[in-house]
Amino acid sequence: MTWAPCFQCGATKFGAILPSAGVEYRRAPLKLESRDAISLLLHHRCSGTPHQHRFARGSTGALVPRCDQGLWADRRGPAALVDLDGDGWPDHICDGKLYKNDAGKRFIDVTKDSGVSGSGAACVADVDNDGKPDFYFCGGNVRLYRNLGNFKFEDWTKKIPPNKHARSQTAAVGDVDGDGNVDLYVSNYEDWKDDTYPYPHLLYRNLGGDRGFELWWESKGDQVLPGRGVTFLDVDGDGKPEIYVSNYRLAPNFLWFFDTRSILKDRGMELGAAGKPGPKMRYPSGAIVPCCGHTIGSCVADFDNDTHLDILVANFSHPPAYQNRVQFLRNVPPSPPVGKGKGVRGRHFEDMADKAKLRWQESYAVAVAGDFDNYGLVDFFLTTVYPGDKSVLYRNLGE
């Protein structure tokens, strides 16, 4: 294998992944010579600073590394990749900072000139249907920005009611009511004072055009749980998105369906997507919930190529058996099919984790899906938190 030197730091020797970000490739050895393009993270220490390199195969066949010490040092929160200026290259948003992708060569910090200021995870969507991606920062006092083009943004924060709880780690968008405008779901997490004090989740309705959002719905009672992840998916194939929420502190997860009377109705436990219920516990708020899992992040993909979206639930779990391990939830359609638009009659989720032989580790955190080997089957990657655990890449064998 031929290695080209890194054009930024001059590195020519690349070692294994650093222990703090260790990666274990389970049943998925990388055969770099067979790839036309890869995205492999290796690390090198130059000038005393460890940083990462991504590799792509150059015109001569050599694997050409690219590093960016600024990005590697700036690891403060979840990142979003989106083409903000329409040049065909995905740009980078992380904890209030914007980085322009310079044609795949490097990322340039353009935050100062963009008019953007914010913190926390960025939720990206075309809010006003003008063809350009806008974004919402869910951290702190929150910020909403409209994309004016050419990395210029207008502050639209006054066009959305504030998150009065200010405990959000994540948000997601989808057209809940089918009016052609993307709505915004904001999950709130907790305060920890010898126990969890969770905060309500919020749904904002998009009023269309330049009118912004209104607060549409807020969770109450036993549905005030510590949320850490949220994603939209079409569970029943009717063209309307549902909302899957990853809740922490052994709380069951939500699977929200749009309901004309209550706006959102949780059907997670009914359809087998909330977690495997164990002994009940009482939160200090008075809410009583069945113990399920410490879910930090889940991902959605069609893992078995049956055209129905499945859910991989990344559960952090301590040794007691009642704490849910990672769940591999297959979306099982009705049999016989009930026809388009007939709702979820006969549909449910089946946990395939035992069949998939997922190895238990205590500190699984976030799940990411993608076809890493271009074999036509969706693989997945699980991150971990504790130093003794290792992040794992699972290859889909299609069995």
CSV table of C-alpha atoms in Angstrom, one decimal, residues 83-254:
chain,number,residue,atom,x,y,z
A,83,ASP,CA,-24.0,22.0,1.9
A,84,LEU,CA,-24.8,25.5,3.2
A,85,ASP,CA,-23.7,27.4,0.1
A,86,GLY,CA,-24.8,25.0,-2.7
A,87,ASP,CA,-21.3,24.3,-4.1
A,88,GLY,CA,-21.6,20.6,-3.9
A,89,TRP,CA,-19.3,20.1,-0.8
A,90,PRO,CA,-20.7,19.4,2.7
A,91,ASP,CA,-19.9,22.1,5.2
A,92,HIS,CA,-19.5,21.6,8.9
A,93,ILE,CA,-21.5,23.0,11.8
A,94,CYS,CA,-20.4,22.3,15.4
A,95,ASP,CA,-21.4,24.0,18.7
A,96,GLY,CA,-22.1,27.4,17.1
A,97,LYS,CA,-19.2,27.4,14.6
A,98,LEU,CA,-19.4,27.2,10.8
A,99,TYR,CA,-16.7,25.7,8.7
A,100,LYS,CA,-16.7,26.0,4.9
A,101,ASN,CA,-15.6,22.9,3.0
A,102,ASP,CA,-12.8,24.2,0.6
A,103,ALA,CA,-13.5,21.7,-2.2
A,104,GLY,CA,-12.4,18.7,-0.1
A,105,LYS,CA,-9.0,20.2,0.8
A,106,ARG,CA,-9.7,21.7,4.2
A,107,PHE,CA,-12.4,23.3,6.4
A,108,ILE,CA,-12.2,27.1,6.9
A,109,ASP,CA,-13.8,28.8,10.0
A,110,VAL,CA,-16.2,31.4,8.6
A,111,THR,CA,-18.2,31.9,11.8
A,112,LYS,CA,-17.1,35.5,12.3
A,113,ASP,CA,-18.3,36.8,9.0
A,114,SER,CA,-21.5,34.7,8.8
A,115,GLY,CA,-23.5,36.5,11.5
A,116,VAL,CA,-24.0,33.3,13.4
A,117,SER,CA,-23.7,32.9,17.2
A,118,GLY,CA,-25.0,29.9,19.1
A,119,SER,CA,-24.2,26.7,20.9
A,120,GLY,CA,-25.3,23.0,21.2
A,121,ALA,CA,-26.4,20.7,18.4
A,122,ALA,CA,-27.5,22.1,15.1
A,123,CYS,CA,-30.8,20.9,13.5
A,124,VAL,CA,-30.7,21.6,9.8
A,125,ALA,CA,-33.7,22.0,7.5
A,126,ASP,CA,-35.2,24.4,4.9
A,127,VAL,CA,-37.6,26.2,7.2
A,128,ASP,CA,-39.0,28.7,4.7
A,129,ASN,CA,-39.0,26.5,1.6
A,130,ASP,CA,-36.7,28.7,-0.4
A,131,GLY,CA,-34.3,25.9,-1.3
A,132,LYS,CA,-31.6,26.8,1.1
A,133,PRO,CA,-30.8,24.9,4.4
A,134,ASP,CA,-31.5,26.9,7.6
A,135,PHE,CA,-30.6,25.7,11.1
A,136,TYR,CA,-31.6,25.8,14.7
A,137,PHE,CA,-29.1,25.6,17.6
A,138,CYS,CA,-30.8,23.9,20.5
A,139,GLY,CA,-28.2,24.8,23.2
A,140,GLY,CA,-28.4,27.6,25.7
A,141,ASN,CA,-30.9,30.3,24.8
A,142,VAL,CA,-31.3,28.7,21.3
A,143,ARG,CA,-30.9,30.4,18.0
A,144,LEU,CA,-32.7,30.1,14.6
A,145,TYR,CA,-31.0,31.2,11.5
A,146,ARG,CA,-32.3,31.7,8.0
A,147,ASN,CA,-29.8,31.0,5.1
A,148,LEU,CA,-29.4,34.1,2.9
A,149,GLY,CA,-26.8,32.4,0.7
A,150,ASN,CA,-23.0,32.7,0.4
A,151,PHE,CA,-22.5,32.0,4.1
A,152,LYS,CA,-24.7,34.9,5.2
A,153,PHE,CA,-27.4,34.2,7.7
A,154,GLU,CA,-30.3,36.2,9.2
A,155,ASP,CA,-31.2,35.8,12.9
A,156,TRP,CA,-34.7,34.5,13.1
A,157,THR,CA,-34.6,33.6,16.8
A,158,LYS,CA,-37.6,36.0,17.5
A,159,LYS,CA,-39.7,33.9,15.1
A,160,ILE,CA,-39.7,30.9,17.4
A,161,PRO,CA,-40.9,30.9,21.1
A,162,PRO,CA,-38.0,30.2,23.4
A,163,ASN,CA,-37.4,26.8,25.0
A,164,LYS,CA,-38.3,28.0,28.5
A,165,HIS,CA,-36.7,24.8,30.0
A,166,ALA,CA,-33.3,25.3,28.3
A,167,ARG,CA,-32.3,21.7,28.8
A,168,SER,CA,-32.1,20.5,25.2
A,169,GLN,CA,-29.3,18.4,23.8
A,170,THR,CA,-31.0,17.6,20.5
A,171,ALA,CA,-33.8,18.5,18.1
A,172,ALA,CA,-35.2,17.2,14.8
A,173,VAL,CA,-37.5,18.3,12.0
A,174,GLY,CA,-40.3,16.7,10.0
A,175,ASP,CA,-43.6,17.7,8.5
A,176,VAL,CA,-45.8,16.3,11.2
A,177,ASP,CA,-49.2,17.5,9.9
A,178,GLY,CA,-48.5,17.2,6.2
A,179,ASP,CA,-48.9,20.9,5.3
A,180,GLY,CA,-45.7,21.2,3.4
A,181,ASN,CA,-43.7,22.9,6.2
A,182,VAL,CA,-41.2,21.2,8.4
A,183,ASP,CA,-42.1,21.3,12.1
A,184,LEU,CA,-39.5,21.1,15.0
A,185,TYR,CA,-39.4,18.6,17.9
A,186,VAL,CA,-37.1,19.7,20.8
A,187,SER,CA,-36.3,17.1,23.5
A,188,ASN,CA,-35.3,18.3,26.9
A,189,TYR,CA,-33.0,16.4,29.2
A,190,GLU,CA,-32.7,16.8,33.0
A,191,ASP,CA,-31.3,18.4,36.1
A,192,TRP,CA,-29.5,15.8,38.3
A,193,LYS,CA,-29.8,16.3,42.1
A,194,ASP,CA,-29.2,12.8,43.5
A,195,ASP,CA,-31.9,11.8,41.1
A,196,THR,CA,-33.3,12.8,37.7
A,197,TYR,CA,-35.5,15.9,37.3
A,198,PRO,CA,-36.5,15.7,33.7
A,199,TYR,CA,-38.0,18.5,31.6
A,200,PRO,CA,-40.9,18.5,29.1
A,201,HIS,CA,-40.4,17.9,25.4
A,202,LEU,CA,-41.7,20.6,22.9
A,203,LEU,CA,-43.2,20.5,19.4
A,204,TYR,CA,-43.1,23.7,17.4
A,205,ARG,CA,-45.4,24.2,14.4
A,206,ASN,CA,-44.0,25.8,11.3
A,207,LEU,CA,-46.4,28.6,10.1
A,208,GLY,CA,-44.9,28.7,6.7
A,209,GLY,CA,-42.9,31.2,4.7
A,210,ASP,CA,-41.3,33.9,6.9
A,211,ARG,CA,-43.8,33.6,9.7
A,212,GLY,CA,-41.6,31.3,11.8
A,213,PHE,CA,-42.9,28.8,14.5
A,214,GLU,CA,-45.5,28.6,17.2
A,215,LEU,CA,-45.4,26.4,20.3
A,216,TRP,CA,-47.8,23.6,19.4
A,217,TRP,CA,-47.5,20.9,22.1
A,218,GLU,CA,-45.7,20.2,25.3
A,219,SER,CA,-45.4,16.8,27.1
A,220,LYS,CA,-47.0,16.4,30.5
A,221,GLY,CA,-47.2,14.0,33.4
A,222,ASP,CA,-45.7,10.5,32.8
A,223,GLN,CA,-44.5,11.7,29.4
A,224,VAL,CA,-42.0,14.2,30.9
A,225,LEU,CA,-38.9,12.0,30.6
A,226,PRO,CA,-35.1,12.9,30.1
A,227,GLY,CA,-34.7,13.0,26.3
A,228,ARG,CA,-31.3,12.7,24.7
A,229,GLY,CA,-32.0,11.8,21.0
A,230,VAL,CA,-34.7,12.3,18.5
A,231,THR,CA,-35.3,11.3,14.8
A,232,PHE,CA,-38.2,11.3,12.4
A,233,LEU,CA,-39.2,8.2,10.4
A,234,ASP,CA,-42.2,6.9,8.5
A,235,VAL,CA,-43.0,3.8,10.5
A,236,ASP,CA,-46.1,2.6,8.6
A,237,GLY,CA,-45.3,3.7,5.1
A,238,ASP,CA,-48.2,6.2,4.8
A,239,GLY,CA,-46.0,9.1,3.8
A,240,LYS,CA,-46.3,10.9,7.1
A,241,PRO,CA,-43.4,10.9,9.6
A,242,GLU,CA,-43.5,9.6,13.1
A,243,ILE,CA,-41.0,10.7,15.8
A,244,TYR,CA,-38.7,8.4,17.8
A,245,VAL,CA,-37.3,9.8,21.0
A,246,SER,CA,-34.4,8.2,22.9
A,247,ASN,CA,-34.9,8.7,26.6
A,248,TYR,CA,-32.3,8.2,29.4
A,249,ARG,CA,-32.4,7.1,33.0
A,250,LEU,CA,-34.1,3.8,32.3
A,251,ALA,CA,-37.1,5.5,30.8
A,252,PRO,CA,-39.1,4.0,28.0
A,253,ASN,CA,-38.6,5.6,24.6
A,254,PHE,CA,-41.3,7.5,22.8
